[in-house]
XYZ file of N, CA and C in Angstrom:
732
model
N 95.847 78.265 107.945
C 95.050 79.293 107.272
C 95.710 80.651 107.466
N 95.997 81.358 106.568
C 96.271 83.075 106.640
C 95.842 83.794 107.182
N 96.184 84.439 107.740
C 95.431 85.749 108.447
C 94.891 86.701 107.391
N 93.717 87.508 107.753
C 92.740 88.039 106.854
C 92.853 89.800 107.255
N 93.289 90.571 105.731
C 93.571 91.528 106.264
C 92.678 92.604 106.377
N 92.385 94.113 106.818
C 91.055 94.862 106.105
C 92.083 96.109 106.136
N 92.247 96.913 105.038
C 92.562 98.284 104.393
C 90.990 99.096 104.969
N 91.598 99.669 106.047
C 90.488 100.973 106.174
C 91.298 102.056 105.718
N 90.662 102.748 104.463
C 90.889 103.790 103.653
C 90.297 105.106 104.026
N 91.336 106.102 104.601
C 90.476 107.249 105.275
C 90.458 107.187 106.607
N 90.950 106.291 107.201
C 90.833 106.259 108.645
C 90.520 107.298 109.603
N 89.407 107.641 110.359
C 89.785 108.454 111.343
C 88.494 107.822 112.424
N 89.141 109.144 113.692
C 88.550 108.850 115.245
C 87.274 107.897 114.957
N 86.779 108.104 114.247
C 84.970 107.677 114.032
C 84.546 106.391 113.854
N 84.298 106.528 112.076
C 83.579 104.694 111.669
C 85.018 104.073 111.141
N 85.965 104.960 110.732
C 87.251 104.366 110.311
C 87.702 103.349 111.574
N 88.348 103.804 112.634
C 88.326 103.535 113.681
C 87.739 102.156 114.578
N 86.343 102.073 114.484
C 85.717 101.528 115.164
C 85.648 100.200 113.648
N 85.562 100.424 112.339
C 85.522 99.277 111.481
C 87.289 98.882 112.112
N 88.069 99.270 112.488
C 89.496 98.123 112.426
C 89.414 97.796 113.559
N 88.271 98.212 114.757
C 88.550 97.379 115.965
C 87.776 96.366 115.627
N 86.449 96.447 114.752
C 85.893 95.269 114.939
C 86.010 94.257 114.038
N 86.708 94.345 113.081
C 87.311 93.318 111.927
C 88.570 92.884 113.157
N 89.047 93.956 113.603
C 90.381 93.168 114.361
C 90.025 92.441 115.499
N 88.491 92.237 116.118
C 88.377 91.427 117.240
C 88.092 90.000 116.519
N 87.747 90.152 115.092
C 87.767 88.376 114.951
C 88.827 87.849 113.544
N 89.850 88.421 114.486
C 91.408 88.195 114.184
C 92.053 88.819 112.762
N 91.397 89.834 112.208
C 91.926 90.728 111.107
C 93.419 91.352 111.409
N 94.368 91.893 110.596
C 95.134 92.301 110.753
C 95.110 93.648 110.068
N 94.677 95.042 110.592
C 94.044 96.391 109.875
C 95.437 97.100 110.008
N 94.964 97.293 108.275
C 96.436 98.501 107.635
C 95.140 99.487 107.774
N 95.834 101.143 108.275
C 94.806 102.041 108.749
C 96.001 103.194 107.818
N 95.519 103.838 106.896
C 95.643 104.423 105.930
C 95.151 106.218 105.897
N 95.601 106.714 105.951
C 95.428 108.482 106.122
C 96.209 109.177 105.468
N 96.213 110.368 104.849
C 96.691 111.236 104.211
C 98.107 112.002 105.055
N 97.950 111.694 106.625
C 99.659 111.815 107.490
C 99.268 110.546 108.586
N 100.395 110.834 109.131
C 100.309 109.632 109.923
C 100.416 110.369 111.304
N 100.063 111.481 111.396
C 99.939 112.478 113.006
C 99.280 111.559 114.207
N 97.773 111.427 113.675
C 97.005 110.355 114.597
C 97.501 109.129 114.836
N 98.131 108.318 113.666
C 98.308 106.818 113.411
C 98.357 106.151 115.017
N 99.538 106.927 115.520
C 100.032 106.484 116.697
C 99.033 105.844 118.145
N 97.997 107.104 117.930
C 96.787 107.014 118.895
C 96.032 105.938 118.398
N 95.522 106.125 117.181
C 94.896 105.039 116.948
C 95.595 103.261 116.807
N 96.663 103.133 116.783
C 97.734 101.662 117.103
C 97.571 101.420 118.203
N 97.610 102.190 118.854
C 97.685 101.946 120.467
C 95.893 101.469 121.380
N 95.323 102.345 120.548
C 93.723 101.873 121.110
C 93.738 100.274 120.408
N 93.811 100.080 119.201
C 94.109 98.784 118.772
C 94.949 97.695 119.291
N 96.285 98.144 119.622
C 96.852 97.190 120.215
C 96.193 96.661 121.663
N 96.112 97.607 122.348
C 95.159 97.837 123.693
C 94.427 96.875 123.852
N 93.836 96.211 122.518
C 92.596 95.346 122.495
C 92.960 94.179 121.442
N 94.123 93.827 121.489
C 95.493 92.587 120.951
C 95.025 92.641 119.690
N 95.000 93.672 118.846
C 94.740 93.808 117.351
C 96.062 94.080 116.905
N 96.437 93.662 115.868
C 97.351 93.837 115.139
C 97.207 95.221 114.179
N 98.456 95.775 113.814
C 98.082 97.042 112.824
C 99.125 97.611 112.509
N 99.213 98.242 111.948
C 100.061 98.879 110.583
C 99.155 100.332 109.945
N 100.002 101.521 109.623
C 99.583 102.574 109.859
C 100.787 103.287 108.491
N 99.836 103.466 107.410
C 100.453 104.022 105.831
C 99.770 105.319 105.533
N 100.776 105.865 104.924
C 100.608 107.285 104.401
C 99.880 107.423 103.186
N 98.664 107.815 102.969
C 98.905 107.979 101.477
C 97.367 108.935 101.327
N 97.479 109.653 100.150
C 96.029 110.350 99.757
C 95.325 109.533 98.745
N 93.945 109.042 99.522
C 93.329 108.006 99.057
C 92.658 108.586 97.531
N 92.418 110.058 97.117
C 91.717 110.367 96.173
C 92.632 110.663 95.298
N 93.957 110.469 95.534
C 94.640 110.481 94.420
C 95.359 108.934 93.654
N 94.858 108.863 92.581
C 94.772 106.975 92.062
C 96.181 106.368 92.339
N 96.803 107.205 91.752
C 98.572 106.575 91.534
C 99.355 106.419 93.628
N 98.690 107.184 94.396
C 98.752 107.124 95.873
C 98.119 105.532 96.623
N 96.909 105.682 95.824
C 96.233 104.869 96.060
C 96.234 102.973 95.605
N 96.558 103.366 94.456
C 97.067 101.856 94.299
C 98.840 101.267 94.792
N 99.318 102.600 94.468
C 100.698 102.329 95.888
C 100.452 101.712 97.006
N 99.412 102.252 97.659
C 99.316 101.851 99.207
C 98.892 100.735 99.366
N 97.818 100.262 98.503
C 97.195 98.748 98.415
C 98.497 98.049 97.750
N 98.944 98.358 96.933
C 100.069 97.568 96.948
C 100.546 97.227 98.012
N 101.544 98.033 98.432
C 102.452 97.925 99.593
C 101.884 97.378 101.330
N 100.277 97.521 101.182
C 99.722 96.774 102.429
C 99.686 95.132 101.755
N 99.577 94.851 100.394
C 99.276 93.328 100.251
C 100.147 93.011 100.286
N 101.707 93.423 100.345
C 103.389 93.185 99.821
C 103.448 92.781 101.921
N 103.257 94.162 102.424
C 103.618 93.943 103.990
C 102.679 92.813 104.971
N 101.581 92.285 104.693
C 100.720 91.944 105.489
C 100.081 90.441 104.937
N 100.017 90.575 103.473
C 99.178 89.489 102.637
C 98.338 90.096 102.161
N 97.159 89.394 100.630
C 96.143 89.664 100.328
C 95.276 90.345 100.887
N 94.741 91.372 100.815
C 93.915 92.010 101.206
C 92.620 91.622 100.843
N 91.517 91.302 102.107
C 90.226 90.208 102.187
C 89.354 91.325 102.048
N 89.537 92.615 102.807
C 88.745 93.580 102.865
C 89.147 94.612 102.683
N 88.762 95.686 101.634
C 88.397 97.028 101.947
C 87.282 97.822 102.125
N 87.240 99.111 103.561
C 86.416 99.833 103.893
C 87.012 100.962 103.285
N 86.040 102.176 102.650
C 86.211 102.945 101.867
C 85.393 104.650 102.662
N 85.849 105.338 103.892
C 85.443 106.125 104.284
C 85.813 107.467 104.656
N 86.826 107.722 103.413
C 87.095 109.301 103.414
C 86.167 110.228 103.069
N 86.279 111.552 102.865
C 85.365 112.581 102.905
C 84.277 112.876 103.746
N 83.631 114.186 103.864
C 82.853 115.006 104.855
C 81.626 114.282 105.176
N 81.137 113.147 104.562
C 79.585 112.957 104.606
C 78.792 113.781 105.055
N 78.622 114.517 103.706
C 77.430 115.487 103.744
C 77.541 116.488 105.028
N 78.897 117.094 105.256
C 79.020 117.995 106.458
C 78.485 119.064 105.836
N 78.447 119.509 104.679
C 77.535 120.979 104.218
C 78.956 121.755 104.056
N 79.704 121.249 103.608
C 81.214 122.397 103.369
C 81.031 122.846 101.665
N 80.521 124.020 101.654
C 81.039 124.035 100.180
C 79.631 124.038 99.200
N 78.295 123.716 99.895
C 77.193 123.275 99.746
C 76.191 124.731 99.031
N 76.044 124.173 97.250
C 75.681 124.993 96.439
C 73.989 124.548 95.882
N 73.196 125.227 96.624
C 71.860 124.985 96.695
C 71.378 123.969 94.940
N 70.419 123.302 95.096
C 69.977 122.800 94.373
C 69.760 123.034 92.722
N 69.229 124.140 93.209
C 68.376 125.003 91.929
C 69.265 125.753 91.103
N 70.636 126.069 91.753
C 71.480 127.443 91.501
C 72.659 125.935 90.747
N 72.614 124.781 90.546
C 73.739 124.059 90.054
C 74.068 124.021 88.411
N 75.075 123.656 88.515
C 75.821 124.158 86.840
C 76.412 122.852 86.729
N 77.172 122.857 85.368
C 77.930 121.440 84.943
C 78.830 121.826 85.972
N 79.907 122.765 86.052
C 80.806 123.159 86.906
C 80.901 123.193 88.722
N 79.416 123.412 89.216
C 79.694 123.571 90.325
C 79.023 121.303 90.740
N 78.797 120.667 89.750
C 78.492 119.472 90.166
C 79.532 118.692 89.783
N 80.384 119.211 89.403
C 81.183 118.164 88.814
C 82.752 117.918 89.857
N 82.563 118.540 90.809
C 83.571 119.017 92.060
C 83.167 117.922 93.021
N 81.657 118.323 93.926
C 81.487 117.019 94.585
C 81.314 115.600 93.957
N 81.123 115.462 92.481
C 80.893 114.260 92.079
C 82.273 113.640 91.849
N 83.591 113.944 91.164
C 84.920 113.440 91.426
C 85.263 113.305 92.236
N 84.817 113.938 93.581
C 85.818 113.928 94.880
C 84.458 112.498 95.736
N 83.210 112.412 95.313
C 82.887 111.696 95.827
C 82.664 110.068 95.448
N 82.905 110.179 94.219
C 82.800 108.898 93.088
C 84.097 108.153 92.381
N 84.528 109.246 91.777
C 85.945 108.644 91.382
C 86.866 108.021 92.469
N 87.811 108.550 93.776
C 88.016 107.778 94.242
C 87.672 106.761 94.553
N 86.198 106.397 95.014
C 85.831 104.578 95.378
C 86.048 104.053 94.207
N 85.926 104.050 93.201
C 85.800 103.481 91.756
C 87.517 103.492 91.720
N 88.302 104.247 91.888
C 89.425 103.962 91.564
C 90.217 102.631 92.542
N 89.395 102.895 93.854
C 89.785 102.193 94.986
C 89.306 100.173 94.615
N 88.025 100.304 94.003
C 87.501 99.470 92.915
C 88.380 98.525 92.080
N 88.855 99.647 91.081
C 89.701 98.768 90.234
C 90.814 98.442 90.553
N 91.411 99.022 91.479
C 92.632 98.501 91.944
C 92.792 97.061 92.739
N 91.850 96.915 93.701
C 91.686 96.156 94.899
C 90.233 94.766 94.344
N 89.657 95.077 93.289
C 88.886 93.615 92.702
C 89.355 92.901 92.379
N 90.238 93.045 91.189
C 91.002 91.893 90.633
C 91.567 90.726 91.315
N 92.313 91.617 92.312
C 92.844 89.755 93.026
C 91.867 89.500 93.553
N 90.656 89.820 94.415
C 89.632 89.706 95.110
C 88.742 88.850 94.077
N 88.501 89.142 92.574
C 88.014 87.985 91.794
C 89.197 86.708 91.688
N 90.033 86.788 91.167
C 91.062 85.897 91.330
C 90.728 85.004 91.999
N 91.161 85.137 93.330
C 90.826 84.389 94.173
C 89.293 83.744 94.640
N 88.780 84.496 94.264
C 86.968 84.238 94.719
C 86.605 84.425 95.666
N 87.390 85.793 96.430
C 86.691 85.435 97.857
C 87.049 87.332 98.138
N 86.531 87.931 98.717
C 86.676 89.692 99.357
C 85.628 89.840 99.739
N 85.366 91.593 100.123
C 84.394 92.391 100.285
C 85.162 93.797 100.624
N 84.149 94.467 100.294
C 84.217 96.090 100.041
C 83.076 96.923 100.254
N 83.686 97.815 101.488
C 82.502 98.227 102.424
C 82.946 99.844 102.008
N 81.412 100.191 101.929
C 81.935 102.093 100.817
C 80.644 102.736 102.172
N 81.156 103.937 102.572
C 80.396 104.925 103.889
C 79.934 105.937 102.696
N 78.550 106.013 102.889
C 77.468 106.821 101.835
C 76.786 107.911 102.779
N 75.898 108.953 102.461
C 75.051 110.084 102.592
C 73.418 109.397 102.798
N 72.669 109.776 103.360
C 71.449 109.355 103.211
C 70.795 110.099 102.173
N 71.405 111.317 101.651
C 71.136 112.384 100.216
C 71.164 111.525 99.367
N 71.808 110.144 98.682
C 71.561 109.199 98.218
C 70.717 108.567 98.149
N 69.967 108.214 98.600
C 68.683 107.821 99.183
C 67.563 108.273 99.223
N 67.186 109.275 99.805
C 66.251 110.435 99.575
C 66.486 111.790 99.768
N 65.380 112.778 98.680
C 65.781 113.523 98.362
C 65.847 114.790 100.189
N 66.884 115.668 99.765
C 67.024 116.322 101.089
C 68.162 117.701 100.423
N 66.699 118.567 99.879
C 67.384 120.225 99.442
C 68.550 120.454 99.944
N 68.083 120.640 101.333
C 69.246 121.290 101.946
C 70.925 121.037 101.922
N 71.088 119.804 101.357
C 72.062 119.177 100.774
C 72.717 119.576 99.800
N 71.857 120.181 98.596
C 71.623 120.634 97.438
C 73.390 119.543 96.177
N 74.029 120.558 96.134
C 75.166 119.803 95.754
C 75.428 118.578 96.042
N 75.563 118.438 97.329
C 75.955 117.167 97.533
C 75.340 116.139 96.964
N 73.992 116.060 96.719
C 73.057 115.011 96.563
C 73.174 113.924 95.321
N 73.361 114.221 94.464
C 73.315 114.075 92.963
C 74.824 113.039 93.293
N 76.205 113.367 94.047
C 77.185 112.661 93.774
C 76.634 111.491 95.080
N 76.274 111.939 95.821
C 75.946 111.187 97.253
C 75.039 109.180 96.725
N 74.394 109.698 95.985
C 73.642 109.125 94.743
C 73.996 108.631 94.035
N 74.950 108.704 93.178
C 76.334 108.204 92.322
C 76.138 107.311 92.800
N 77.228 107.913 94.174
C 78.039 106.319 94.817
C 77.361 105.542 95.215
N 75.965 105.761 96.211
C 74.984 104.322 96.178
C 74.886 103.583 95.177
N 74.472 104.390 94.118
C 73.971 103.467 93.010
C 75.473 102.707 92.526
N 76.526 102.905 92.482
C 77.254 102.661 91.839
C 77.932 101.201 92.836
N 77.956 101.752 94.011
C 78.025 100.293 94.742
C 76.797 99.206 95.110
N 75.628 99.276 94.550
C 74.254 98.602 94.456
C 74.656 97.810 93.193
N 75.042 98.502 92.297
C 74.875 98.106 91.009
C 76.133 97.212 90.925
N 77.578 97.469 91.779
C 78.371 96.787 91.864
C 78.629 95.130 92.903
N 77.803 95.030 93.404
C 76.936 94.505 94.639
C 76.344 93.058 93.510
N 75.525 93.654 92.374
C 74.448 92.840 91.996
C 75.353 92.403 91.534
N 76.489 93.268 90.190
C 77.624 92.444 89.245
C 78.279 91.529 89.865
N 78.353 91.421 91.304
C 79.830 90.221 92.011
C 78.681 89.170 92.289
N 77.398 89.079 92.296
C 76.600 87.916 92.701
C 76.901 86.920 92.370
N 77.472 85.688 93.360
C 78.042 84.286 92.776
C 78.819 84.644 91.887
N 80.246 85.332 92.876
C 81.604 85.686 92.431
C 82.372 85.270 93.330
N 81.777 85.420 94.750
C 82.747 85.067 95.715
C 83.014 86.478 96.110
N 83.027 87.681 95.841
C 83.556 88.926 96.307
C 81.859 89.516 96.906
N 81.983 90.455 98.201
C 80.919 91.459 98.250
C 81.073 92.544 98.467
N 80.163 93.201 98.240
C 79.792 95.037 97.836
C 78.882 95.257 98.908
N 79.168 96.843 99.565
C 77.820 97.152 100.214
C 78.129 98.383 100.569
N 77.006 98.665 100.681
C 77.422 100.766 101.240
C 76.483 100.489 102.412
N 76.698 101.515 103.566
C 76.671 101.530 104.933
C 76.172 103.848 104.801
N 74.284 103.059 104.391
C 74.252 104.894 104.354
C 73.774 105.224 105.447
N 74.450 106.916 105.596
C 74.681 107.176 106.911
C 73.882 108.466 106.880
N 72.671 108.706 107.651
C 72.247 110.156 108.063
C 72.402 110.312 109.492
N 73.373 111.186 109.819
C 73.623 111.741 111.488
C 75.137 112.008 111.181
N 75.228 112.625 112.560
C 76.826 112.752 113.051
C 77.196 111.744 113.855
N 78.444 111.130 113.176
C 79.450 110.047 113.733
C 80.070 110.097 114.435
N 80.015 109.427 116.030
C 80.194 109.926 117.239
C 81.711 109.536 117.813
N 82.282 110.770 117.987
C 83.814 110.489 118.028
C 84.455 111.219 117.188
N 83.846 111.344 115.632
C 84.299 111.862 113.950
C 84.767 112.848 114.505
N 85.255 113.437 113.393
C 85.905 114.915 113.474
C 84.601 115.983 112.923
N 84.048 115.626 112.263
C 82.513 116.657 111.931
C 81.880 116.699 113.206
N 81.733 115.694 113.634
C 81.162 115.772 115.070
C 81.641 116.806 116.137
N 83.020 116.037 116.476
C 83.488 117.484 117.395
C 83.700 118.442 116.762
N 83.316 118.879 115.405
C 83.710 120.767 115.368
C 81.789 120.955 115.417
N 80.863 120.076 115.455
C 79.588 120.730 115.259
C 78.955 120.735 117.148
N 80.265 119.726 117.684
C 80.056 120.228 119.017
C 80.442 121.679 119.320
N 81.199 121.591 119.167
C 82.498 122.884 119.813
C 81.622 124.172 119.017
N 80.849 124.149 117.558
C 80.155 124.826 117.485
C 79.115 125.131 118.376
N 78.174 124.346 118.175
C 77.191 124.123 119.485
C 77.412 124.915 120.842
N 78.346 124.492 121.386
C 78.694 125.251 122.811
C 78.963 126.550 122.680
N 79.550 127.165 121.278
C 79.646 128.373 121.580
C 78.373 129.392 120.868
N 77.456 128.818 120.113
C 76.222 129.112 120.060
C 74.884 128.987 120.583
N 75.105 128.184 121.096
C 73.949 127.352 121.798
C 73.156 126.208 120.879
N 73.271 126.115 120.176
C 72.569 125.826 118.876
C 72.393 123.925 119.498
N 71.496 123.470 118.567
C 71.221 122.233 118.951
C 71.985 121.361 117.911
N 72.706 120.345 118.391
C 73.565 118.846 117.600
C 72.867 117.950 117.013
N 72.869 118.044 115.923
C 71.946 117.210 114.979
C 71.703 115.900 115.743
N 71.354 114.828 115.152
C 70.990 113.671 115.513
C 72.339 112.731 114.685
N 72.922 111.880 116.443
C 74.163 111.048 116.191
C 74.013 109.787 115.883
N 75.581 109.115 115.724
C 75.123 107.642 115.506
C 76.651 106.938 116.065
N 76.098 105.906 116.987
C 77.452 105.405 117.631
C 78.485 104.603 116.419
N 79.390 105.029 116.089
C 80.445 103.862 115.309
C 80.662 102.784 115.513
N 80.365 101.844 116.664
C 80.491 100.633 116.830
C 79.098 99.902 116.252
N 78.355 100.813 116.696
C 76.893 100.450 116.243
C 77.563 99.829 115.076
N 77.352 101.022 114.459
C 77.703 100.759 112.633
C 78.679 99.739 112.498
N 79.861 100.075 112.630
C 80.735 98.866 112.719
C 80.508 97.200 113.053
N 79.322 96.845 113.631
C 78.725 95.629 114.036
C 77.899 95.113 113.052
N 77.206 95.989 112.716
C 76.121 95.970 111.199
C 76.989 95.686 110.101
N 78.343 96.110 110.162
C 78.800 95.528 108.683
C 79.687 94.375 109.096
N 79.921 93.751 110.065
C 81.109 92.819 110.250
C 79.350 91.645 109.687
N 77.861 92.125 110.716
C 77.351 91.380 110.200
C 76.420 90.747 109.001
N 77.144 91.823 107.939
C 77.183 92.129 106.841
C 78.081 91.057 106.469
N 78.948 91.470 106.560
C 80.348 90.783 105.977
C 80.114 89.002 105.792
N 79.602 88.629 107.564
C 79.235 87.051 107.623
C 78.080 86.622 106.856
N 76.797 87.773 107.220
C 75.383 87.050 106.281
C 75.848 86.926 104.435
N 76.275 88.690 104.004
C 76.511 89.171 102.510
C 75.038 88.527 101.891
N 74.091 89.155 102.894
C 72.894 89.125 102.183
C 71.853 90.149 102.160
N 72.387 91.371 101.946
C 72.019 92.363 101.458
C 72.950 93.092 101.180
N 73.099 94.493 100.190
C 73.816 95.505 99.695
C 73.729 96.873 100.736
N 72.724 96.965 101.724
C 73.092 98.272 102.145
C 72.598 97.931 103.528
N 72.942 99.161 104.577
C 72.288 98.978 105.628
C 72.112 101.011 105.913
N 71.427 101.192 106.415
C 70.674 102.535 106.576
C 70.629 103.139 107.930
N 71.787 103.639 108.454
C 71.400 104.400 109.488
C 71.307 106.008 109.582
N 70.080 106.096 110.135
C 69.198 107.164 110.406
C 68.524 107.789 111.737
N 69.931 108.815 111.969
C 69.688 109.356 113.345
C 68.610 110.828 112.964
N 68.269 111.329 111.910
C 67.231 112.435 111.686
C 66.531 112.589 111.817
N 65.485 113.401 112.368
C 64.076 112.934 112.786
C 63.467 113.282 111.628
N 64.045 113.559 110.096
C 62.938 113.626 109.024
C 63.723 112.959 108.038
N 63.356 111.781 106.909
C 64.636 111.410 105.916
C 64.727 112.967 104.606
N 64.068 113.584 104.704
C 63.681 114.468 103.783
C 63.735 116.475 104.245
């Protein structure tokens, strides 16, 4: 039998991270994918550390022609690719964040490409052999602004939303295909992430209080047991003490 590979797209310290240790503890072989390869090194080494195999590619996941390069060249170096996790961008860090009421075609149409089009591009590239064959899954990191409504979000919300729906709806289309879909929505800070430590390092020098976290392995366990049941489309974690 082949070894089974997982493309974490976006990789970093956080849920990137903690999804290739735990696909790699029941014998995955994780291509870990970033826009440089500065970290790569740290993160190979926590992996190897824990007899995971890995491989560490350059590429900018939101740009398509980058992006289907790299999935190329991980199915060329490694084999078929069984899995992709899909977890670049801020989740809902509030960068850039243009109140609700005050939105235009123009100021929505910024977070909705940067939050929709890439997975969808990541989509068409990486299904096909995955139908082919009859057998994948594809794990997409969502906003709980998707989910329910939450002003303070304002911008973000509407694309955050997109992408649930768009991997729900993609979820139902693979039913008795052999391939699965699922988004993994996330309200809190991801412990380890890089949003995390700058809303620490904020914190300490304000005093200010750290939202409500969420461990990455946690998460990471919920979708491997995702991956085995593939009997549901989402799973919901919610470190906030209000969804709204």
């Amino acid at each position: 039998m082949s070894r089974k590979v997982i493309a974490v797209l976006g990789v970093g310290p956080g849920l990137g991270l903690s999804m290739a240790h735990r696909f790699g503890r029941e014998g995955f072989v994780t291509a870990l994918v970033s826009r440089n390869a500065e970290r790569h090194e740290g993160y190979r080494a926590s992996l190897s550390a824990a007899g995971i195999e890995s491989r560490g590619y350059v590429a900018d996941v939101a740009d398509e022609g980058e992006l289907r390069g790299v999935l190329a060249r991980i199915a060329s170096d490694l084999g078929e690719i069984d899995t992709v996790y899909f977890g670049p961008g801020n989740l809902e860090s509030g960068a850039g964040i243009v109140p609700i009421t005050e939105l235009d075609a123009e100021t929505v149409r910024g977070p909705y490409e940067a939050t929709l089009i890439p997975p969808v591009n990541a989509v068409a590239a990486a299904l096909p052999p995955m139908l082919e064959r009859g057998d994948g899954a594809l794990f997409f990191a969502g906003g709980l602004s998707g989910k329910y409504p939450m002003p303070l979000l304002g911008s973000l919300a509407p694309a955050t939303a997109a992408l649930r729906m768009y991997v729900l709806t993609l979820a139902a289309a693979l039913e008795g295909r052999g391939v699965y879909a699922a988004t993994l929505t996330i309200g809190g800070l991801i412990e380890r992430g890089d949003i995390h430590r700058f809303v620490q390092e904020h914190a300490a020098r304000t005093g200010e209080a750290v939202p409500g976290t969420l461990d990455p392995d946690d998460i990471a366990d919920t979708a491997w047991n995702m991956y085995v049941a593939r009997d549901r489309a989402e799973a919901e974690f919610n470190a906030l003490t209000q969804p709204v």
